[in-house]
CSV table of C-alpha atoms and ligand atoms in Angstrom, one decimal:
chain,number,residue,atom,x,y,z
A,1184,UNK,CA,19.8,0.8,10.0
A,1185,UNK,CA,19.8,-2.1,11.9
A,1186,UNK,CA,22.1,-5.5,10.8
A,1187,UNK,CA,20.2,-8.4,9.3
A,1188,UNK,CA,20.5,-11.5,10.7
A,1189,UNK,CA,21.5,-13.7,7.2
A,1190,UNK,CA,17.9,-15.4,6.8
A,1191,UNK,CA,16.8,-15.5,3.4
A,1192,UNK,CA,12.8,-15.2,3.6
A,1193,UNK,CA,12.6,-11.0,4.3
A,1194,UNK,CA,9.1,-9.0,4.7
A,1195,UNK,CA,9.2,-5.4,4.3
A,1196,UNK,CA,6.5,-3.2,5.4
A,1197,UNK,CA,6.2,0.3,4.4
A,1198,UNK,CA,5.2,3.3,7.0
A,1199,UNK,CA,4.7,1.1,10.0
A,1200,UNK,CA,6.8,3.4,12.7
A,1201,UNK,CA,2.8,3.7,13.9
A,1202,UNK,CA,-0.6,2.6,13.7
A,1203,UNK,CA,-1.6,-0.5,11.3
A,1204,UNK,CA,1.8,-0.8,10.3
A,1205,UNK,CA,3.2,-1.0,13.3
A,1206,UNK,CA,0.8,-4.1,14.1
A,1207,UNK,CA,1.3,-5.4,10.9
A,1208,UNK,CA,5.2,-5.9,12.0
A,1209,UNK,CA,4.5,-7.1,14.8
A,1210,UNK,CA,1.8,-9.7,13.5
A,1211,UNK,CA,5.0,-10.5,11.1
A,1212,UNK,CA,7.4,-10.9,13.5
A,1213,UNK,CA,5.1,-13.3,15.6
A,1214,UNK,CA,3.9,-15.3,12.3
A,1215,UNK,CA,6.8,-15.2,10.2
A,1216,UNK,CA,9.8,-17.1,9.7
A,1217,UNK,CA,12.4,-14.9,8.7
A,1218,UNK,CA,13.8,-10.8,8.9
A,1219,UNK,CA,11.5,-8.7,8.9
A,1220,UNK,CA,12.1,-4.9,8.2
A,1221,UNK,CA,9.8,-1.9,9.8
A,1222,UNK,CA,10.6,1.0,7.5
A,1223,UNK,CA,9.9,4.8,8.4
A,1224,UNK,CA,10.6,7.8,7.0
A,1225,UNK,CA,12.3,8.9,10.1
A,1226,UNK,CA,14.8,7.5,11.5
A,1227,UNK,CA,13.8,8.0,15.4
A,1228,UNK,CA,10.3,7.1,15.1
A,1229,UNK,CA,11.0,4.1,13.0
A,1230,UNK,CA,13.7,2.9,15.7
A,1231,UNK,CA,11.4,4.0,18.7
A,1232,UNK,CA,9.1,1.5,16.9
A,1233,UNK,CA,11.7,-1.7,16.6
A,1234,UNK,CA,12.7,-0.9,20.2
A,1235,UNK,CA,9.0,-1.3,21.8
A,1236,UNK,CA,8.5,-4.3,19.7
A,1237,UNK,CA,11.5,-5.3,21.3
A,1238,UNK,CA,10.3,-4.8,24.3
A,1239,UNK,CA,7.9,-7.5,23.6
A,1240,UNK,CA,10.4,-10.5,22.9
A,1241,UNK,CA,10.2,-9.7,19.1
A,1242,UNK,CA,12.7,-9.0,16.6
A,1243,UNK,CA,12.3,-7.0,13.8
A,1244,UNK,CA,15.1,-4.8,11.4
A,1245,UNK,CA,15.0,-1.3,10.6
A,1246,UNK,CA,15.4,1.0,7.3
A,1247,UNK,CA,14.6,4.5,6.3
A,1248,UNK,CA,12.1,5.0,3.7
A,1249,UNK,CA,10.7,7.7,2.6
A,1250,UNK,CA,8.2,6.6,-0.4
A,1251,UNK,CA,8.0,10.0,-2.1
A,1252,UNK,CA,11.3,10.3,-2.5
A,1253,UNK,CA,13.3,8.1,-5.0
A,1254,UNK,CA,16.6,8.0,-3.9
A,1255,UNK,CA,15.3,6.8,-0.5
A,1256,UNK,CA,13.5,4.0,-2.7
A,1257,UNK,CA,16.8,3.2,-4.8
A,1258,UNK,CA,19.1,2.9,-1.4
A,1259,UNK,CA,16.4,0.7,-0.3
A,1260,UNK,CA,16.4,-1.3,-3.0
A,1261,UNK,CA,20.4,-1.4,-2.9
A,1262,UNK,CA,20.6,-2.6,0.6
A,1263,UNK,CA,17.9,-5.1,0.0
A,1264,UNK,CA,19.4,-6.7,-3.4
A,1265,UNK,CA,22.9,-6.7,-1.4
A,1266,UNK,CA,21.8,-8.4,1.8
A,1267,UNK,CA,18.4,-10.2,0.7
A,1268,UNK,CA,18.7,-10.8,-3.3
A,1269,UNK,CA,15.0,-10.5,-3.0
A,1270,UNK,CA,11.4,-10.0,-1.1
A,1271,UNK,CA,8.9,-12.7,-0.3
A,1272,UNK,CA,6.3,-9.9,1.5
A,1273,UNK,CA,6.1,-6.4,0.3
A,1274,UNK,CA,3.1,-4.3,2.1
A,1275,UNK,CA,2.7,-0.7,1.1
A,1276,UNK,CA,0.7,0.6,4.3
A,1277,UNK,CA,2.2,4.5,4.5
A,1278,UNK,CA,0.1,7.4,3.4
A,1279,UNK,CA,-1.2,10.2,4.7
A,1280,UNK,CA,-5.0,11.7,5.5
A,1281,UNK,CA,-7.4,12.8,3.7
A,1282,UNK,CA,-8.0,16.6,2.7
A,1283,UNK,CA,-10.9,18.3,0.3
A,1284,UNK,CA,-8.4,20.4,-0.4
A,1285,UNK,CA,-7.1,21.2,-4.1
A,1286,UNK,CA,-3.4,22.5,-3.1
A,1287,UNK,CA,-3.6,19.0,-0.7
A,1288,UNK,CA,-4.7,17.0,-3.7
A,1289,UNK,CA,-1.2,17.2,-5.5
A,1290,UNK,CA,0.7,16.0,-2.1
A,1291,UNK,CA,-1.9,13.4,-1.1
A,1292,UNK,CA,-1.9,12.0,-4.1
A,1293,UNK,CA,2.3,12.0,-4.5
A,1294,UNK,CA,2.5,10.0,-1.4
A,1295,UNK,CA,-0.5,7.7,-1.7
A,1296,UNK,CA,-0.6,7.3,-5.2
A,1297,UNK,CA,2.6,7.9,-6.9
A,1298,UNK,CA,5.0,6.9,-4.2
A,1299,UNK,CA,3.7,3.7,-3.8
A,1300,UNK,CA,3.9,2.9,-7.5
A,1301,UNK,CA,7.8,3.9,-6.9
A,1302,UNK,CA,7.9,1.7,-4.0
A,1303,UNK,CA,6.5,-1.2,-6.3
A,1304,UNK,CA,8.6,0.0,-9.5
A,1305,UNK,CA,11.4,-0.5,-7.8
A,1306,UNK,CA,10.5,-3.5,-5.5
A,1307,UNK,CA,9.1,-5.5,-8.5
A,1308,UNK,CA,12.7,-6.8,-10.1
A,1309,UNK,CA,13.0,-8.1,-5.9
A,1310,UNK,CA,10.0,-10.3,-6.2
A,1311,UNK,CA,10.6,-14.4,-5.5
A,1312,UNK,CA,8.4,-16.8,-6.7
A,1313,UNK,CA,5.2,-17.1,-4.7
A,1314,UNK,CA,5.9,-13.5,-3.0
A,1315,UNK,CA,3.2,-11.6,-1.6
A,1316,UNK,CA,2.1,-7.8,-2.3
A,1317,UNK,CA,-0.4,-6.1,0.0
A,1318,UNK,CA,-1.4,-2.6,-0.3
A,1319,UNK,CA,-3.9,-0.6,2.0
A,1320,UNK,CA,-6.7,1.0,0.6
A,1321,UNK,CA,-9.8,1.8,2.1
A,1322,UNK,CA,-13.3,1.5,1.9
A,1323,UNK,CA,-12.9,5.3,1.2
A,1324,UNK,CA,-12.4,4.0,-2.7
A,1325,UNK,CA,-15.7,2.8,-3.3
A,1326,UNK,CA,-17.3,5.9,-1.2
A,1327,UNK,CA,-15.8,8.2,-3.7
A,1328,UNK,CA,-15.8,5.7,-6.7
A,1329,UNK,CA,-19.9,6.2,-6.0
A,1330,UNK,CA,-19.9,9.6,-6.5
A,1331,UNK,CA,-17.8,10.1,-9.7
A,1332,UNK,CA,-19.8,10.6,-12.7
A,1333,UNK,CA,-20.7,7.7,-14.9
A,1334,UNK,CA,-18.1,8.2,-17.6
A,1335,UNK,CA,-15.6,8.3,-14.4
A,1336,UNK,CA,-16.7,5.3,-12.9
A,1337,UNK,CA,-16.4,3.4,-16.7
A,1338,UNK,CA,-12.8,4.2,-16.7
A,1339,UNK,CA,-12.5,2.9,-13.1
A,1340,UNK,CA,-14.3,-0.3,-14.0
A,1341,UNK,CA,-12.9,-1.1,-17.0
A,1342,UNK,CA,-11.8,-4.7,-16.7
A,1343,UNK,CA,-8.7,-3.9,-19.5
A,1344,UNK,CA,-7.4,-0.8,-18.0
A,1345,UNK,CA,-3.8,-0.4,-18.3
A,1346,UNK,CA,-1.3,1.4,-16.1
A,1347,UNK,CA,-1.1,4.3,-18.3
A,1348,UNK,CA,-4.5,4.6,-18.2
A,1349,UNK,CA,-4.8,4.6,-14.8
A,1350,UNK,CA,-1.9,7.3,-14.3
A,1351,UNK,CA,-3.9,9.3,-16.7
A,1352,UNK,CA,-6.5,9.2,-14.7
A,1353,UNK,CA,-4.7,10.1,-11.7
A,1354,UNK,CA,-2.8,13.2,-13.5
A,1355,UNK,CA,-6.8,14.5,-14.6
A,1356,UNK,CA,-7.7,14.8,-11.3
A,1357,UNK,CA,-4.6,16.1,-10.1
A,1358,UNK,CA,-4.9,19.3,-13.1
A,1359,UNK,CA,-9.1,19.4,-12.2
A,1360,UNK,CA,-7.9,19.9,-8.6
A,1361,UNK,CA,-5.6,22.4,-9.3
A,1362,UNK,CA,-8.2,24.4,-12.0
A,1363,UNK,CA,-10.7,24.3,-9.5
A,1364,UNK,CA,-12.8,22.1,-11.4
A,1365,UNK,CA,-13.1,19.2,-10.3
A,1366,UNK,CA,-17.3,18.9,-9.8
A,1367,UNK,CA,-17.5,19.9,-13.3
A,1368,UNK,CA,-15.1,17.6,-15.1
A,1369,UNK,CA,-17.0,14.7,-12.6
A,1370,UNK,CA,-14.6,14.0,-9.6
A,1371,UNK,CA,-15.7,14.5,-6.1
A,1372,UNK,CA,-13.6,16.7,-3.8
A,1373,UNK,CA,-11.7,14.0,-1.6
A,1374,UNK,CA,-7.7,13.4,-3.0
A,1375,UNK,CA,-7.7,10.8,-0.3
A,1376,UNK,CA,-10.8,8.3,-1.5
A,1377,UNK,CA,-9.3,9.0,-5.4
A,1378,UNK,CA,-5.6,8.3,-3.7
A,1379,UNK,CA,-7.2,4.7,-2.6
A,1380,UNK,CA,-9.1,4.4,-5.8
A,1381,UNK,CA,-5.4,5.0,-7.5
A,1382,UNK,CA,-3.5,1.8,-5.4
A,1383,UNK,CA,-7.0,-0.4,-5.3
A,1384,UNK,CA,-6.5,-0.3,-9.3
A,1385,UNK,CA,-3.1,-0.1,-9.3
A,1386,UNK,CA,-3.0,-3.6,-7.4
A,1387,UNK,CA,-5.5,-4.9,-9.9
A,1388,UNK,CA,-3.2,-4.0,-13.1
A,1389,UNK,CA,-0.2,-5.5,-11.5
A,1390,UNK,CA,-2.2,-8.7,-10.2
A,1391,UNK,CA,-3.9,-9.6,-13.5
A,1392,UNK,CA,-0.6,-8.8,-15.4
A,1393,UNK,CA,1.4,-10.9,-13.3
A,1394,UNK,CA,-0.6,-13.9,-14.4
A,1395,UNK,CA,1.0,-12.9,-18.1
A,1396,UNK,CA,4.9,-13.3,-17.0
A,1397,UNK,CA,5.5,-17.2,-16.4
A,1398,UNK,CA,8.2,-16.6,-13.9
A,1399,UNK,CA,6.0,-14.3,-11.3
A,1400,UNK,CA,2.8,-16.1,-12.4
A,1401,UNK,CA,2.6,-17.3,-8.9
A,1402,UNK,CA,3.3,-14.3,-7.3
A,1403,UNK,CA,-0.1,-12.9,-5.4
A,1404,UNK,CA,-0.8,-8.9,-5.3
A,1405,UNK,CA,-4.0,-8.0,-3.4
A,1406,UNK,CA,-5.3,-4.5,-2.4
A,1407,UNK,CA,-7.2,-4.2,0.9
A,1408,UNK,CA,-9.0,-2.4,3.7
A,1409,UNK,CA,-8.2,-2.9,7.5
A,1410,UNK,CA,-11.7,-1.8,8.5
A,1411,UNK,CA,-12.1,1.6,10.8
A,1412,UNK,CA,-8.9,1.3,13.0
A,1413,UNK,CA,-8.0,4.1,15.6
A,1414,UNK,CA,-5.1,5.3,14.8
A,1415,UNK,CA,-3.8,9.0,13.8
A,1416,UNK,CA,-5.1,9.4,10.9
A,1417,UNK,CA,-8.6,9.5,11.5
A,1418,UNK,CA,-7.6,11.4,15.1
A,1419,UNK,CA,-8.8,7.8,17.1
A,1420,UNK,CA,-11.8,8.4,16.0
A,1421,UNK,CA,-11.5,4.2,14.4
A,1422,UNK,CA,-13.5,1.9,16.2
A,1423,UNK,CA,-11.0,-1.3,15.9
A,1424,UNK,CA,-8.0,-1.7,17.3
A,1425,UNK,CA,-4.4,-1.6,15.5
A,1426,UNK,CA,-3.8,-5.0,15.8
A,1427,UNK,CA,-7.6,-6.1,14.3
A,1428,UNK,CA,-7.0,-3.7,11.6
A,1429,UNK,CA,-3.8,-5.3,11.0
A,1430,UNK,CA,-5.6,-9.0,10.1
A,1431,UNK,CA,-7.0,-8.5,7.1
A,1432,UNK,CA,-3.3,-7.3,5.4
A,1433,UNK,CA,-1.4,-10.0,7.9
A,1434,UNK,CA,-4.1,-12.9,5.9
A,1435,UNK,CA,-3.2,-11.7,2.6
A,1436,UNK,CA,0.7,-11.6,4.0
A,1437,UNK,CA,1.1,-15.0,4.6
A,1438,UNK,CA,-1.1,-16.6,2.1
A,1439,UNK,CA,0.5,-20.1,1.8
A,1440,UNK,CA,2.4,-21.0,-0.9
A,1441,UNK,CA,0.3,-23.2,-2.8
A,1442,UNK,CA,-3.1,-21.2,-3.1
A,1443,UNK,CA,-3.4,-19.1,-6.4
A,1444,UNK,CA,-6.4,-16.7,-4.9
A,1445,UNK,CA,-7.2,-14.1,-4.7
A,1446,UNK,CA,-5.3,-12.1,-6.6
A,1447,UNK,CA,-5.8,-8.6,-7.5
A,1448,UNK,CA,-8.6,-8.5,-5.6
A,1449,UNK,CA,-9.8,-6.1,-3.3
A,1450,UNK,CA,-10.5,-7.6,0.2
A,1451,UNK,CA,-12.4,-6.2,3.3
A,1452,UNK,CA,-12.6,-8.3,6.2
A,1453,UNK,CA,-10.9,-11.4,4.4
A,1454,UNK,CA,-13.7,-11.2,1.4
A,1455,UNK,CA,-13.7,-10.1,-2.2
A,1456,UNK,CA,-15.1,-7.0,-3.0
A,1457,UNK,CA,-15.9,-5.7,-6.1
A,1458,UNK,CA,-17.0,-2.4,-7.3
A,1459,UNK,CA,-20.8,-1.7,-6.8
A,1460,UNK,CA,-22.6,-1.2,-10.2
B,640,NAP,N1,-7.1,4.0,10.1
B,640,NAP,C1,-8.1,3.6,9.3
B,640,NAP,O1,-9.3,3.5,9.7
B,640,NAP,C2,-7.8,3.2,7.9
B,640,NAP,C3,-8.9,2.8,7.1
B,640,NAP,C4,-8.7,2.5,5.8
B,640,NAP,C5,-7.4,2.5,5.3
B,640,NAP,N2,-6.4,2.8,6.0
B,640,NAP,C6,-5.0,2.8,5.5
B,640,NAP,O2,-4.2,2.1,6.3
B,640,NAP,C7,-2.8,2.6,6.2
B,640,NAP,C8,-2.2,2.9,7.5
B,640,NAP,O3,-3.0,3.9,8.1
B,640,NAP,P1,-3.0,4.3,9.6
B,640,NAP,O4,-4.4,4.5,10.0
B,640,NAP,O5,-2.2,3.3,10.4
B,640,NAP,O6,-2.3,5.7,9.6
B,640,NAP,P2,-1.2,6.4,10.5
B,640,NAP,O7,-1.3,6.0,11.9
B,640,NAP,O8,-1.3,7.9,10.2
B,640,NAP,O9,0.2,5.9,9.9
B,640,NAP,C9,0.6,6.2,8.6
B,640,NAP,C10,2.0,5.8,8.5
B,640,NAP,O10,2.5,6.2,7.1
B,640,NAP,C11,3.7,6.9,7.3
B,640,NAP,N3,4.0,7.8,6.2
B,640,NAP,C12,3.3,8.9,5.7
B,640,NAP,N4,3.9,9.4,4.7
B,640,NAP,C13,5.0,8.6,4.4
B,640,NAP,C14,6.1,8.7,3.5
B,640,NAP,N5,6.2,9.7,2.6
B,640,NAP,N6,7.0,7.7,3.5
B,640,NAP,C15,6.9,6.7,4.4
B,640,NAP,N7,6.0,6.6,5.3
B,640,NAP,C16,5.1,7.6,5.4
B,640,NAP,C17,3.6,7.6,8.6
B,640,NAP,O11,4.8,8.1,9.1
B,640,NAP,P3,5.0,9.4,10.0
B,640,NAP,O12,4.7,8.9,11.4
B,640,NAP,O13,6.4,9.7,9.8
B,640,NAP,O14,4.0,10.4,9.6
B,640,NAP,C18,3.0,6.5,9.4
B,640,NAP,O15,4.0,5.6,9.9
B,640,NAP,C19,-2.9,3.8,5.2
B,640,NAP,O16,-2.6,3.4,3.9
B,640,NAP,C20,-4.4,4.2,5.3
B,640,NAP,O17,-4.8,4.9,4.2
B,640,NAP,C21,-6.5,3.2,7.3
C-alpha cells in the first residue's frame, strides 16, 4: 500500500491494474484534484500499474482489493475511513469474462454481481455529499435482457423493483444454471450479459433510492458501457482504445457538483439508454 498524501477529495477505482481501469486512473489522475487509489487484487500487478502511470508524470495511490472477498472489502474500508473519512468517486470496473458455462455461472456472477454489491455495501456509509458512483456494465445487458422470456424481462423492467428482488433474481439464475435449466425456466445461457444486467439494475435501485435519504439526495450513481474496448477480456478483439473506453465512466466521474442528472441511468456513449420494449 502506498502512503496518501493528506488531500481530502479521494477517487477509488476498482480492478484497474489493466485495461479500462487502468485508463480510467489515469484519466483521474490527469482530471482530478485530489488521491486517487488504483486497487487490484494483486499486489504486483496493481503496483506495476501505479509505477507505469508513474512513469507518465502522474500520481496515483495503491490498495489491494479483492471484491469477492470481504475481508479484503472491510480492510479497505478501514484504511479508507482512517486516512480519507470518506469517498467522493467510487467506480466498480473489475469483473471477469463471460462463459455459457453453468459451473462458470456461479463464479461469474460472485465477482460481477455479488462482489460489487459488497464493494458498494461497504463503500456506501463512505459516501460525501455530491459523490459519484460509476459502475461498468455492458451493452452485453440489453443483448441478453432481449432474449429472456417475457415474464423475465417484466421483472427486469419493473420500475419498483427492490434489491431483494433483484438478488432474487440473480440467485434463480444462479440454481437454473446449476439444474441445467436455464432455457426452460427463460434465461439465456450467458452468466456474463445476466452479471451486467445484475449491476445495470443494481445502480438503478441505489440511484432512485438515494433520491429518498435527504443527506445523499445529491449523491449521483450511474451504470454504464465503455463501448467495445480492446482489452483482455474480449482477447483485443475491442475496436476502441483503453483510454476512449475510459470516457464514458471518466464523464460520469466528474460530473460537477451542481448538476442532479442522470442518475441511475444507464449511459452508452454519454446518452441515456433505456431498456428496449
Ligand atoms: N472490454 C470491453 O469491450 C467491455 C465492454 C463492456 C463492458 N466492459 C466492462 O468494463 C470493465 C473493465 O473491463 P476490461 O475490458 O478492462 O477487462 P480486463 O482488461 O479483463 O480487466 C478486468 C480487471 O478486473 C480485475 N478483476 C477481476 N476479478 C477481480 C476481483 N475479484 N477483484 C478485483 N479485481 C478483479 C482484473 O484483475 P486481474 O488482472 O487480477 O485479473 C482486471 O484488473 C468490466 O466491468 C467489463 O465487464 C468491458
Amino acid at each position: 500500500m502506498t502512503q496518501r498524501r493528506g488531500k481530502i477529495c479521494t477517487q477509488l477505482v476498482t480492478g484497474a491494474n489493466k485495461g479500462i481501469g487502468f485508463a480510467i486512473v489515469r484519466g483521474l489522475c490527469k482530471q482530478f484534484d485530489g488521491d486517487v487509489i488504483l486497487t487490484a487484487r494483486d499486489e504486483d500487478r496493481g503496483m506495476r500499474a501505479v509505477k507505469d502511470l508513474m512513469k507518465e508524470g502522474l500520481n496515483p495511490l495503491f490498495h489491494k482489493l479483492d471484491i469477492s472477498n470481504q475481508t479484503s472489502i472491510q480492510t479497505l474500508k478501514a484504511f479508507l475511513h482512517k486516512h480519507y473519512g470518506g469517498l467522493d468517486v467510487l467506480v466498480n470496473n473489475a469483473a471477469i469474462g463471460s462463459s455459457l458455462f453453468a459451473n462458470q455461472a456461479v463464479k461469474t456472477l460472485q465477482v460481477n454481481f455479488w462482489g460489487t454489491l459488497a464493494v458498494y455495501n461497504q463503500l456506501f456509509p463512505l459516501l460525501r455529499p455530491r459523490a459519484r458512483v460509476v459502475t461498468l456494465s455492458s451493452r452485453a445487458s440489453t443483448w441478453t435482457y432481449c432474449r429472456c422470456s417475457d415474464v423475465i424481462k417484466d421483472r427486469i423492467r419493473n420500475p419498483n423493483i427492490t434489491m431483494e428482488q433483484l438478488k432474487e433474481l440473480i440467485r434463480e439464475f444462479e440454481e437454473s444454471a446449476h439444474s441445467d435449466t436455464l432455457e426452460e425456466k427463460g434465461w439465456v445461457k450467458f452468466a456474463y450479459g445476466v452479471s451486467k444486467i445484475g449491476v445495470r439494475l443494481m445502480s438503478y435501485i441505489q440511484g432512485r433510492d438515494m433520491t429518498k435519504e435527504t443527506k445523499k439526495a445529491d449523491i449521483l450513481v450511474n451504470a454504464c458501457c465503455p463501448g467495445f474496448v480492446n482489452t483482455d477480456m474480449n482477447d483485443h478483439k475491442g475496436t476502441k482504445t483503453i483510454d476512449e473506453g475510459a470516457e464514458t465512466p471518466l464523464y460520469l466521474a466528474l460530473l460537477p457538483s451542481d448538476v442532479k442528472s442522470p442518475k441511475g441511468e444507464f449511459i452508452e456513449e454519454k446518452n441515456v439508454t433505456q431498456w428496449p420494449n
